[in-house]
PDB file of C-alpha atoms (C1' of nucleotides) in Angstrom:
ATOM      1  CA  UNK A   2      77.224 -14.046  83.658  1.00  0.00           C
ATOM      2  CA  UNK A   3      79.990 -11.912  85.065  1.00  0.00           C
ATOM      3  CA  UNK A   4      81.023 -12.892  88.575  1.00  0.00           C
ATOM      4  CA  UNK A   5      80.451 -10.196  91.201  1.00  0.00           C
ATOM      5  CA  UNK A   6      84.018  -9.291  92.082  1.00  0.00           C
ATOM      6  CA  UNK A   7      82.816  -6.677  94.534  1.00  0.00           C
ATOM      7  CA  UNK A   8      82.043  -9.540  96.862  1.00  0.00           C
ATOM      8  CA  UNK A   9      85.631 -10.683  97.011  1.00  0.00           C
ATOM      9  CA  UNK A  10      86.979  -9.459 100.349  1.00  0.00           C
ATOM     10  CA  UNK A  11      89.977  -7.151 100.176  1.00  0.00           C
ATOM     11  CA  UNK A  12      93.221  -8.195 101.842  1.00  0.00           C
ATOM     12  CA  UNK A  13      96.431  -6.197 102.291  1.00  0.00           C
ATOM     13  CA  UNK A  14      99.541  -7.664 100.694  1.00  0.00           C
ATOM     14  CA  UNK A  15     102.182  -9.072 103.015  1.00  0.00           C
ATOM     15  CA  UNK A  16     104.238  -5.904 102.789  1.00  0.00           C
ATOM     16  CA  UNK A  17     101.242  -3.728 103.524  1.00  0.00           C
ATOM     17  CA  UNK A  18     100.703  -5.338 106.920  1.00  0.00           C
ATOM     18  CA  UNK A  19     101.534  -2.777 109.610  1.00  0.00           C
ATOM     19  CA  UNK A  20     102.687  -3.553 113.148  1.00  0.00           C
ATOM     20  CA  UNK A  21     100.562  -0.944 114.960  1.00  0.00           C
ATOM     21  CA  UNK A  22      97.408  -2.062 113.163  1.00  0.00           C
ATOM     22  CA  UNK A  23      98.111  -5.708 113.984  1.00  0.00           C
ATOM     23  CA  UNK A  24      98.721  -4.927 117.661  1.00  0.00           C
ATOM     24  CA  UNK A  25      95.593  -2.794 117.823  1.00  0.00           C
ATOM     25  CA  UNK A  26      93.593  -5.573 116.217  1.00  0.00           C
ATOM     26  CA  UNK A  27      94.883  -8.101 118.728  1.00  0.00           C
ATOM     27  CA  UNK A  28      94.167  -5.804 121.664  1.00  0.00           C
ATOM     28  CA  UNK A  29      90.411  -6.217 121.398  1.00  0.00           C
ATOM     29  CA  UNK A  30      89.194  -9.130 123.552  1.00  0.00           C
ATOM     30  CA  UNK A  31      86.733 -10.386 120.945  1.00  0.00           C
ATOM     31  CA  UNK A  32      89.288 -10.292 118.133  1.00  0.00           C
ATOM     32  CA  UNK A  33      91.924 -11.878 120.375  1.00  0.00           C
ATOM     33  CA  UNK A  34      89.485 -14.682 121.127  1.00  0.00           C
ATOM     34  CA  UNK A  35      88.868 -15.180 117.409  1.00  0.00           C
ATOM     35  CA  UNK A  36      92.589 -15.285 116.642  1.00  0.00           C
ATOM     36  CA  UNK A  37      93.191 -17.662 119.515  1.00  0.00           C
ATOM     37  CA  UNK A  38      90.484 -19.982 118.293  1.00  0.00           C
ATOM     38  CA  UNK A  39      91.824 -19.847 114.735  1.00  0.00           C
ATOM     39  CA  UNK A  40      95.285 -20.705 116.082  1.00  0.00           C
ATOM     40  CA  UNK A  41      93.919 -23.727 117.906  1.00  0.00           C
ATOM     41  CA  UNK A  42      92.169 -24.742 114.729  1.00  0.00           C
ATOM     42  CA  UNK A  43      95.421 -24.635 112.782  1.00  0.00           C
ATOM     43  CA  UNK A  44      96.310 -28.045 114.208  1.00  0.00           C
ATOM     44  CA  UNK A  45      93.209 -29.669 112.752  1.00  0.00           C
ATOM     45  CA  UNK A  46      92.051 -28.016 109.577  1.00  0.00           C
ATOM     46  CA  UNK A  47      93.067 -24.468 108.891  1.00  0.00           C
ATOM     47  CA  UNK A  48      89.800 -22.676 108.446  1.00  0.00           C
ATOM     48  CA  UNK A  49      86.720 -21.789 110.436  1.00  0.00           C
ATOM     49  CA  UNK A  50      83.417 -20.228 109.478  1.00  0.00           C
ATOM     50  CA  UNK A  51      82.339 -16.917 110.910  1.00  0.00           C
ATOM     51  CA  UNK A  52      79.328 -18.655 112.339  1.00  0.00           C
ATOM     52  CA  UNK A  53      81.562 -20.831 114.494  1.00  0.00           C
ATOM     53  CA  UNK A  54      82.155 -17.768 116.687  1.00  0.00           C
ATOM     54  CA  UNK A  55      78.562 -16.912 117.433  1.00  0.00           C
ATOM     55  CA  UNK A  56      79.321 -17.301 121.128  1.00  0.00           C
ATOM     56  CA  UNK A  57      81.330 -14.105 120.987  1.00  0.00           C
ATOM     57  CA  UNK A  58      78.579 -11.659 120.108  1.00  0.00           C
ATOM     58  CA  UNK A  59      75.883 -10.581 117.688  1.00  0.00           C
ATOM     59  CA  UNK A  60      76.179 -11.381 114.002  1.00  0.00           C
ATOM     60  CA  UNK A  61      76.714  -7.825 112.801  1.00  0.00           C
ATOM     61  CA  UNK A  62      79.297  -7.166 115.474  1.00  0.00           C
ATOM     62  CA  UNK A  63      81.240 -10.277 114.471  1.00  0.00           C
ATOM     63  CA  UNK A  64      81.146  -9.154 110.849  1.00  0.00           C
ATOM     64  CA  UNK A  65      82.672  -5.882 112.000  1.00  0.00           C
ATOM     65  CA  UNK A  66      85.483  -7.624 113.895  1.00  0.00           C
ATOM     66  CA  UNK A  67      86.143 -10.102 111.087  1.00  0.00           C
ATOM     67  CA  UNK A  68      86.462  -7.212 108.654  1.00  0.00           C
ATOM     68  CA  UNK A  69      89.007  -5.570 110.949  1.00  0.00           C
ATOM     69  CA  UNK A  70      91.024  -8.759 111.241  1.00  0.00           C
ATOM     70  CA  UNK A  71      91.007  -9.168 107.489  1.00  0.00           C
ATOM     71  CA  UNK A  72      91.805  -5.543 106.710  1.00  0.00           C
ATOM     72  CA  UNK A  73      94.801  -5.438 109.047  1.00  0.00           C
ATOM     73  CA  UNK A  74      96.197  -8.622 107.527  1.00  0.00           C
ATOM     74  CA  UNK A  75      95.699 -11.047 110.387  1.00  0.00           C
ATOM     75  CA  UNK A  76      93.273 -13.299 108.538  1.00  0.00           C
ATOM     76  CA  UNK A  77      92.413 -14.481 105.068  1.00  0.00           C
ATOM     77  CA  UNK A  78      88.779 -14.971 104.119  1.00  0.00           C
ATOM     78  CA  UNK A  79      87.477 -17.135 101.326  1.00  0.00           C
ATOM     79  CA  UNK A  80      83.868 -17.337 100.203  1.00  0.00           C
ATOM     80  CA  UNK A  81      82.329 -20.798 100.039  1.00  0.00           C
ATOM     81  CA  UNK A  82      78.653 -20.793  99.217  1.00  0.00           C
ATOM     82  CA  UNK A  83      76.908 -18.586 101.749  1.00  0.00           C
ATOM     83  CA  UNK A  84      79.732 -19.013 104.239  1.00  0.00           C
ATOM     84  CA  UNK A  85      83.076 -17.304 104.743  1.00  0.00           C
ATOM     85  CA  UNK A  86      85.982 -19.505 105.648  1.00  0.00           C
ATOM     86  CA  UNK A  87      88.628 -17.674 107.639  1.00  0.00           C
ATOM     87  CA  UNK A  88      92.165 -18.683 108.491  1.00  0.00           C
ATOM     88  CA  UNK A  89      95.200 -17.021 110.041  1.00  0.00           C
ATOM     89  CA  UNK A  90      97.765 -15.574 107.611  1.00  0.00           C
ATOM     90  CA  UNK A  91     100.483 -17.327 109.548  1.00  0.00           C
ATOM     91  CA  UNK A  92     103.142 -17.387 106.838  1.00  0.00           C
ATOM     92  CA  UNK A  93     102.763 -13.701 106.102  1.00  0.00           C
ATOM     93  CA  UNK A  94     102.712 -12.755 109.769  1.00  0.00           C
ATOM     94  CA  UNK A  95     105.693 -14.936 110.653  1.00  0.00           C
ATOM     95  CA  UNK A  96     107.615 -13.474 107.746  1.00  0.00           C
ATOM     96  CA  UNK A  97     106.756  -9.935 108.659  1.00  0.00           C
ATOM     97  CA  UNK A  98     106.878 -10.147 112.482  1.00  0.00           C
ATOM     98  CA  UNK A  99     108.826 -13.271 113.494  1.00  0.00           C
ATOM     99  CA  UNK A 100     107.683 -14.765 116.778  1.00  0.00           C
ATOM    100  CA  UNK A 101     104.985 -12.190 117.388  1.00  0.00           C
ATOM    101  CA  UNK A 102     101.926 -14.275 116.637  1.00  0.00           C
ATOM    102  CA  UNK A 103     103.185 -17.226 118.666  1.00  0.00           C
ATOM    103  CA  UNK A 104     104.096 -14.991 121.598  1.00  0.00           C
ATOM    104  CA  UNK A 105     100.631 -13.451 121.603  1.00  0.00           C
ATOM    105  CA  UNK A 106      98.856 -16.786 121.281  1.00  0.00           C
ATOM    106  CA  UNK A 107     100.972 -18.431 123.973  1.00  0.00           C
ATOM    107  CA  UNK A 108     100.450 -15.471 126.267  1.00  0.00           C
ATOM    108  CA  UNK A 109      96.725 -15.631 125.629  1.00  0.00           C
ATOM    109  CA  UNK A 110      96.734 -19.359 126.363  1.00  0.00           C
ATOM    110  CA  UNK A 111      98.377 -18.732 129.744  1.00  0.00           C
ATOM    111  CA  UNK A 112      95.646 -16.239 130.580  1.00  0.00           C
ATOM    112  CA  UNK A 113      92.838 -18.239 129.007  1.00  0.00           C
ATOM    113  CA  UNK A 114      90.708 -18.054 132.138  1.00  0.00           C
ATOM    114  CA  UNK A 115      91.144 -14.334 132.614  1.00  0.00           C
ATOM    115  CA  UNK A 116      90.501 -13.682 128.924  1.00  0.00           C
ATOM    116  CA  UNK A 117      87.503 -16.003 128.891  1.00  0.00           C
ATOM    117  CA  UNK A 118      88.851 -17.994 125.966  1.00  0.00           C
ATOM    118  CA  UNK A 119      87.285 -21.249 124.916  1.00  0.00           C
ATOM    119  CA  UNK A 120      89.132 -24.333 126.204  1.00  0.00           C
ATOM    120  CA  UNK A 121      91.019 -26.127 123.444  1.00  0.00           C
ATOM    121  CA  UNK A 122      88.832 -29.211 123.418  1.00  0.00           C
ATOM    122  CA  UNK A 123      85.766 -27.153 122.550  1.00  0.00           C
ATOM    123  CA  UNK A 124      87.392 -25.574 119.568  1.00  0.00           C
ATOM    124  CA  UNK A 125      87.701 -28.450 117.149  1.00  0.00           C
ATOM    125  CA  UNK A 126      83.942 -28.771 117.298  1.00  0.00           C
ATOM    126  CA  UNK A 127      81.659 -31.731 116.989  1.00  0.00           C
ATOM    127  CA  UNK A 128      81.150 -33.993 114.013  1.00  0.00           C
TER     128      UNK A 128
ATOM    129  CA  UNK B  11     107.117  16.766 157.306  1.00  0.00           C
ATOM    130  CA  UNK B  12     105.110  13.904 155.845  1.00  0.00           C
ATOM    131  CA  UNK B  13     106.195  12.908 152.319  1.00  0.00           C
ATOM    132  CA  UNK B  14     103.533  13.417 149.674  1.00  0.00           C
ATOM    133  CA  UNK B  15     102.776   9.835 148.748  1.00  0.00           C
ATOM    134  CA  UNK B  16     100.167  10.981 146.272  1.00  0.00           C
ATOM    135  CA  UNK B  17     103.023  11.874 143.987  1.00  0.00           C
ATOM    136  CA  UNK B  18     104.315   8.319 143.832  1.00  0.00           C
ATOM    137  CA  UNK B  19     103.154   6.953 140.486  1.00  0.00           C
ATOM    138  CA  UNK B  20     100.937   3.898 140.641  1.00  0.00           C
ATOM    139  CA  UNK B  21     102.068   0.683 138.958  1.00  0.00           C
ATOM    140  CA  UNK B  22     100.155  -2.562 138.508  1.00  0.00           C
ATOM    141  CA  UNK B  23     101.692  -5.646 140.087  1.00  0.00           C
ATOM    142  CA  UNK B  24     103.158  -8.234 137.756  1.00  0.00           C
ATOM    143  CA  UNK B  25     100.037 -10.361 137.997  1.00  0.00           C
ATOM    144  CA  UNK B  26      97.792  -7.411 137.270  1.00  0.00           C
ATOM    145  CA  UNK B  27      99.378  -6.823 133.869  1.00  0.00           C
ATOM    146  CA  UNK B  28      96.823  -7.703 131.185  1.00  0.00           C
ATOM    147  CA  UNK B  29      97.605  -8.823 127.648  1.00  0.00           C
ATOM    148  CA  UNK B  30      94.941  -6.747 125.846  1.00  0.00           C
ATOM    149  CA  UNK B  31      96.000  -3.567 127.647  1.00  0.00           C
ATOM    150  CA  UNK B  32      99.659  -4.193 126.811  1.00  0.00           C
ATOM    151  CA  UNK B  33      98.874  -4.804 123.140  1.00  0.00           C
ATOM    152  CA  UNK B  34      96.677  -1.731 122.993  1.00  0.00           C
ATOM    153  CA  UNK B  35      99.412   0.330 124.591  1.00  0.00           C
ATOM    154  CA  UNK B  36     101.963  -0.890 122.067  1.00  0.00           C
ATOM    155  CA  UNK B  37      99.619  -0.212 119.143  1.00  0.00           C
ATOM    156  CA  UNK B  38      99.976   3.555 119.432  1.00  0.00           C
ATOM    157  CA  UNK B  39     102.862   4.839 117.270  1.00  0.00           C
ATOM    158  CA  UNK B  40     104.071   7.316 119.904  1.00  0.00           C
ATOM    159  CA  UNK B  41     104.038   4.744 122.683  1.00  0.00           C
ATOM    160  CA  UNK B  42     105.668   2.161 120.436  1.00  0.00           C
ATOM    161  CA  UNK B  43     108.429   4.674 119.687  1.00  0.00           C
ATOM    162  CA  UNK B  44     108.909   5.285 123.410  1.00  0.00           C
ATOM    163  CA  UNK B  45     109.102   1.563 124.169  1.00  0.00           C
ATOM    164  CA  UNK B  46     111.484   1.035 121.265  1.00  0.00           C
ATOM    165  CA  UNK B  47     113.741   3.797 122.507  1.00  0.00           C
ATOM    166  CA  UNK B  48     113.649   2.429 126.055  1.00  0.00           C
ATOM    167  CA  UNK B  49     114.582  -0.992 124.701  1.00  0.00           C
ATOM    168  CA  UNK B  50     117.580   0.448 122.867  1.00  0.00           C
ATOM    169  CA  UNK B  51     118.554   2.227 126.063  1.00  0.00           C
ATOM    170  CA  UNK B  52     118.511  -1.046 127.990  1.00  0.00           C
ATOM    171  CA  UNK B  53     121.958  -1.835 126.556  1.00  0.00           C
ATOM    172  CA  UNK B  54     123.491   1.290 128.030  1.00  0.00           C
ATOM    173  CA  UNK B  55     121.821   2.408 131.221  1.00  0.00           C
ATOM    174  CA  UNK B  56     118.314   1.292 131.925  1.00  0.00           C
ATOM    175  CA  UNK B  57     116.446   4.523 132.382  1.00  0.00           C
ATOM    176  CA  UNK B  58     115.457   7.598 130.398  1.00  0.00           C
ATOM    177  CA  UNK B  59     113.820  10.851 131.376  1.00  0.00           C
ATOM    178  CA  UNK B  60     110.464  11.849 129.943  1.00  0.00           C
ATOM    179  CA  UNK B  61     112.139  14.924 128.538  1.00  0.00           C
ATOM    180  CA  UNK B  62     114.364  12.733 126.367  1.00  0.00           C
ATOM    181  CA  UNK B  63     111.329  12.066 124.194  1.00  0.00           C
ATOM    182  CA  UNK B  64     110.365  15.641 123.449  1.00  0.00           C
ATOM    183  CA  UNK B  65     110.814  14.913 119.738  1.00  0.00           C
ATOM    184  CA  UNK B  66     107.674  12.797 119.876  1.00  0.00           C
ATOM    185  CA  UNK B  67     105.175  15.494 120.779  1.00  0.00           C
ATOM    186  CA  UNK B  68     104.004  18.127 123.199  1.00  0.00           C
ATOM    187  CA  UNK B  69     104.781  17.811 126.876  1.00  0.00           C
ATOM    188  CA  UNK B  70     101.235  17.211 128.033  1.00  0.00           C
ATOM    189  CA  UNK B  71     100.670  14.621 125.359  1.00  0.00           C
ATOM    190  CA  UNK B  72     103.804  12.752 126.366  1.00  0.00           C
ATOM    191  CA  UNK B  73     102.663  12.805 129.989  1.00  0.00           C
ATOM    192  CA  UNK B  74      99.437  11.216 128.807  1.00  0.00           C
ATOM    193  CA  UNK B  75     101.259   8.452 126.936  1.00  0.00           C
ATOM    194  CA  UNK B  76     103.757   7.846 129.752  1.00  0.00           C
ATOM    195  CA  UNK B  77     100.879   7.462 132.168  1.00  0.00           C
ATOM    196  CA  UNK B  78      99.299   4.871 129.880  1.00  0.00           C
ATOM    197  CA  UNK B  79     102.550   2.950 129.576  1.00  0.00           C
ATOM    198  CA  UNK B  80     102.957   2.949 133.337  1.00  0.00           C
ATOM    199  CA  UNK B  81      99.353   2.059 134.117  1.00  0.00           C
ATOM    200  CA  UNK B  82      99.315  -0.925 131.758  1.00  0.00           C
ATOM    201  CA  UNK B  83     102.546  -2.254 133.278  1.00  0.00           C
ATOM    202  CA  UNK B  84     104.948  -1.689 130.407  1.00  0.00           C
ATOM    203  CA  UNK B  85     107.142   0.788 132.266  1.00  0.00           C
ATOM    204  CA  UNK B  86     108.307   1.658 135.748  1.00  0.00           C
ATOM    205  CA  UNK B  87     108.686   5.298 136.702  1.00  0.00           C
ATOM    206  CA  UNK B  88     110.815   6.656 139.508  1.00  0.00           C
ATOM    207  CA  UNK B  89     110.906  10.265 140.650  1.00  0.00           C
ATOM    208  CA  UNK B  90     114.338  11.885 140.832  1.00  0.00           C
ATOM    209  CA  UNK B  91     114.209  15.559 141.641  1.00  0.00           C
ATOM    210  CA  UNK B  92     111.979  17.224 139.107  1.00  0.00           C
ATOM    211  CA  UNK B  93     112.500  14.416 136.635  1.00  0.00           C
ATOM    212  CA  UNK B  94     110.856  11.056 136.099  1.00  0.00           C
ATOM    213  CA  UNK B  95     113.146   8.224 135.190  1.00  0.00           C
ATOM    214  CA  UNK B  96     111.378   5.544 133.157  1.00  0.00           C
ATOM    215  CA  UNK B  97     112.496   2.033 132.305  1.00  0.00           C
ATOM    216  CA  UNK B  98     110.914  -1.027 130.738  1.00  0.00           C
ATOM    217  CA  UNK B  99     109.548  -3.639 133.148  1.00  0.00           C
ATOM    218  CA  UNK B 100     111.352  -6.309 131.202  1.00  0.00           C
ATOM    219  CA  UNK B 101     111.484  -8.966 133.907  1.00  0.00           C
ATOM    220  CA  UNK B 102     107.795  -8.680 134.651  1.00  0.00           C
ATOM    221  CA  UNK B 103     106.840  -8.639 130.983  1.00  0.00           C
ATOM    222  CA  UNK B 104     109.094 -11.561 130.073  1.00  0.00           C
ATOM    223  CA  UNK B 105     107.683 -13.533 132.989  1.00  0.00           C
ATOM    224  CA  UNK B 106     104.111 -12.761 132.095  1.00  0.00           C
ATOM    225  CA  UNK B 107     104.314 -12.838 128.262  1.00  0.00           C
ATOM    226  CA  UNK B 108     107.481 -14.722 127.238  1.00  0.00           C
ATOM    227  CA  UNK B 109     108.934 -13.519 123.962  1.00  0.00           C
ATOM    228  CA  UNK B 110     106.292 -10.891 123.356  1.00  0.00           C
ATOM    229  CA  UNK B 111     108.314  -7.777 124.099  1.00  0.00           C
ATOM    230  CA  UNK B 112     111.280  -8.959 122.051  1.00  0.00           C
ATOM    231  CA  UNK B 113     109.059  -9.910 119.146  1.00  0.00           C
ATOM    232  CA  UNK B 114     107.438  -6.478 119.165  1.00  0.00           C
ATOM    233  CA  UNK B 115     110.746  -4.640 119.467  1.00  0.00           C
ATOM    234  CA  UNK B 116     112.413  -6.706 116.753  1.00  0.00           C
ATOM    235  CA  UNK B 117     109.416  -6.232 114.483  1.00  0.00           C
ATOM    236  CA  UNK B 118     109.507  -2.499 115.137  1.00  0.00           C
ATOM    237  CA  UNK B 119     113.224  -2.420 114.381  1.00  0.00           C
ATOM    238  CA  UNK B 120     112.632  -4.071 111.003  1.00  0.00           C
ATOM    239  CA  UNK B 121     110.060  -1.400 110.200  1.00  0.00           C
ATOM    240  CA  UNK B 122     112.008   1.449 111.768  1.00  0.00           C
ATOM    241  CA  UNK B 123     111.753   3.596 108.654  1.00  0.00           C
ATOM    242  CA  UNK B 124     108.056   3.077 108.189  1.00  0.00           C
ATOM    243  CA  UNK B 125     107.410   3.681 111.892  1.00  0.00           C
ATOM    244  CA  UNK B 126     109.659   6.747 111.931  1.00  0.00           C
ATOM    245  CA  UNK B 127     111.701   5.419 114.838  1.00  0.00           C
ATOM    246  CA  UNK B 128     114.916   7.056 115.902  1.00  0.00           C
ATOM    247  CA  UNK B 129     118.029   5.312 114.606  1.00  0.00           C
ATOM    248  CA  UNK B 130     119.865   3.467 117.357  1.00  0.00           C
ATOM    249  CA  UNK B 131     122.902   5.716 117.407  1.00  0.00           C
ATOM    250  CA  UNK B 132     120.799   8.744 118.230  1.00  0.00           C
ATOM    251  CA  UNK B 133     119.237   7.140 121.233  1.00  0.00           C
ATOM    252  CA  UNK B 134     122.100   7.002 123.682  1.00  0.00           C
ATOM    253  CA  UNK B 135     122.187  10.770 123.550  1.00  0.00           C
ATOM    254  CA  UNK B 136     124.932  13.301 123.967  1.00  0.00           C
ATOM    255  CA  UNK B 137     126.994  14.099 127.033  1.00  0.00           C
TER     256      UNK B 137
ATOM    257  C1'  DT C  16      60.006 -20.332  92.851  1.00  0.00           C
ATOM    258  C1'  DC C  17      59.831 -19.730  97.674  1.00  0.00           C
ATOM    259  C1'  DC C  18      61.994 -20.294 101.960  1.00  0.00           C
ATOM    260  C1'  DT C  19      65.949 -20.533 104.843  1.00  0.00           C
ATOM    261  C1'  DA C  20      70.667 -19.854 106.322  1.00  0.00           C
ATOM    262  C1'  DT C  21      74.852 -17.044 106.256  1.00  0.00           C
ATOM    263  C1'  DG C  22      76.757 -12.956 106.419  1.00  0.00           C
ATOM    264  C1'  DT C  23      77.166  -7.852 104.988  1.00  0.00           C
ATOM    265  C1'  DT C  24      75.900  -2.971 105.141  1.00  0.00           C
ATOM    266  C1'  DC C  25      73.832   0.982 107.088  1.00  0.00           C
ATOM    267  C1'  DA C  26      72.466   4.355 110.583  1.00  0.00           C
ATOM    268  C1'  DA C  27      72.345   5.613 115.232  1.00  0.00           C
ATOM    269  C1'  DA C  28      74.014   5.844 119.764  1.00  0.00           C
ATOM    270  C1'  DG C  29      77.272   5.759 123.173  1.00  0.00           C
ATOM    271  C1'  DT C  30      82.041   5.158 124.581  1.00  0.00           C
ATOM    272  C1'  DT C  31      86.804   5.743 124.405  1.00  0.00           C
ATOM    273  C1'  DT C  32      90.986   7.920 122.706  1.00  0.00           C
ATOM    274  C1'  DA C  33      94.416  11.369 121.210  1.00  0.00           C
ATOM    275  C1'  DT C  34      95.723  16.037 121.141  1.00  0.00           C
ATOM    276  C1'  DT C  35      96.232  20.876 122.554  1.00  0.00           C
ATOM    277  C1'  DG C  36      97.080  24.849 125.542  1.00  0.00           C
ATOM    278  C1'  DA C  37      96.626  26.817 129.947  1.00  0.00           C
ATOM    279  C1'  DA C  38      97.057  26.439 134.730  1.00  0.00           C
ATOM    280  C1'  DC C  39      99.179  24.115 138.353  1.00  0.00           C
ATOM    281  C1'  DT C  40     102.743  21.549 141.500  1.00  0.00           C
ATOM    282  C1'  DA C  41     107.132  20.377 142.946  1.00  0.00           C
ATOM    283  C1'  DT C  42     112.166  20.766 142.887  1.00  0.00           C
ATOM    284  C1'  DT C  43     116.596  22.930 142.001  1.00  0.00           C
ATOM    285  C1'  DG C  44     119.682  26.691 141.886  1.00  0.00           C
ATOM    286  C1'  DT C  45     120.821  31.605 142.619  1.00  0.00           C
TER     287       DT C  45
ATOM    288  C1'  DA D  17     112.520  34.359 148.288  1.00  0.00           C
ATOM    289  C1'  DC D  18     112.637  34.278 143.352  1.00  0.00           C
ATOM    290  C1'  DA D  19     113.037  32.393 139.006  1.00  0.00           C
ATOM    291  C1'  DA D  20     113.652  28.459 136.013  1.00  0.00           C
ATOM    292  C1'  DT D  21     112.934  23.597 135.019  1.00  0.00           C
ATOM    293  C1'  DA D  22     110.265  19.167 134.717  1.00  0.00           C
ATOM    294  C1'  DG D  23     106.244  17.319 134.505  1.00  0.00           C
ATOM    295  C1'  DT D  24     101.186  16.756 135.803  1.00  0.00           C
ATOM    296  C1'  DT D  25      96.296  17.876 135.601  1.00  0.00           C
ATOM    297  C1'  DC D  26      92.299  19.952 133.640  1.00  0.00           C
ATOM    298  C1'  DA D  27      88.947  21.250 130.061  1.00  0.00           C
ATOM    299  C1'  DA D  28      87.711  21.110 125.521  1.00  0.00           C
ATOM    300  C1'  DT D  29      87.656  19.247 121.035  1.00  0.00           C
ATOM    301  C1'  DA D  30      87.807  16.113 117.276  1.00  0.00           C
ATOM    302  C1'  DA D  31      88.350  11.642 115.774  1.00  0.00           C
ATOM    303  C1'  DA D  32      87.933   6.754 116.093  1.00  0.00           C
ATOM    304  C1'  DC D  33      85.921   2.684 118.004  1.00  0.00           C
ATOM    305  C1'  DT D  34      82.266  -0.672 119.614  1.00  0.00           C
ATOM    306  C1'  DT D  35      77.752  -2.188 119.693  1.00  0.00           C
ATOM    307  C1'  DT D  36      72.942  -2.861 118.257  1.00  0.00           C
ATOM    308  C1'  DG D  37      69.049  -3.778 115.248  1.00  0.00           C
ATOM    309  C1'  DA D  38      67.008  -3.421 110.821  1.00  0.00           C
ATOM    310  C1'  DA D  39      67.406  -3.928 106.061  1.00  0.00           C
ATOM    311  C1'  DC D  40      69.802  -6.070 102.415  1.00  0.00           C
ATOM    312  C1'  DA D  41      72.239  -9.580  99.390  1.00  0.00           C
ATOM    313  C1'  DT D  42      73.623 -14.194  98.115  1.00  0.00           C
ATOM    314  C1'  DA D  43      73.536 -19.200  97.777  1.00  0.00           C
ATOM    315  C1'  DG D  44      71.345 -23.662  98.620  1.00  0.00           C
ATOM    316  C1'  DG D  45      67.519 -26.735  99.251  1.00  0.00           C
ATOM    317  C1'  DA D  46      62.481 -28.191  99.189  1.00  0.00           C
TER     318       DA D  46
END
DNA sequence: TCCTATGTTCAAAGTTTATTGAACTATTGT
DNA sequence: ACAATAGTTCAATAAACTTTGAACATAGGA
């Protein structure tokens, strides 16, 4: 049987990633929280499931924000069974906009309270 | 006669500057071009008049974008005669979000063509 | 096969944003 | 006082964005 390629999420190439779209994507509190959590996760494994962010809103709204993150080039999504594993496109972003992602994440970390971000220890999850 | 304080533009304090608002402000191509041009200008004098940006759009639209830049804390505006002199709030931004402004400006510079930014030599202006 | 879990897609509603031109305010210079 | 300059404010419009719930699709397990 022919695999359903229409279910493979579309990602921009590295060169197609645009600065204004990335900044706009990061300016939404929910998407910033997702990116922040993905950045914390980078230390442990590199990927998280969409479902790991259910604290941030309704399912369909998260799907909307994950699509935006993917379409602007901030994240890469891979289908595993019924789940989607998402990770930051750190290499592409660092190549395209050196220092930007780290500056945003560090700035977010400093304002974690104000931005209502999850504390680091909660991110890695439970076994 | 009592000075008209209502004409003094309002600026957030350093602590009131919020990351999402700053990122959103920088995500607009016109505002990014303004910030980029102000950053180039930092090497020469520190300020520019609103009118120096007339290439970027209509007067009332620029007033709208300058107000946004000021209200989110990216710029400081000072009234001189009938003009408004605007400069980047670099110290406040660097204190609040270390490395962010430089990363954005450097990233914009790399994409200057794509973002239709003015070349550096045109920025300092004519006598 | 049926049921469940994960996530997408769609339509609708409400909100916010960008843009324009006209009217307005304030300042400078004659 | 008058005119010109610099910029703001207002009203209106069109476009884009966020959010919600319901319906849908896919994969895995009993």
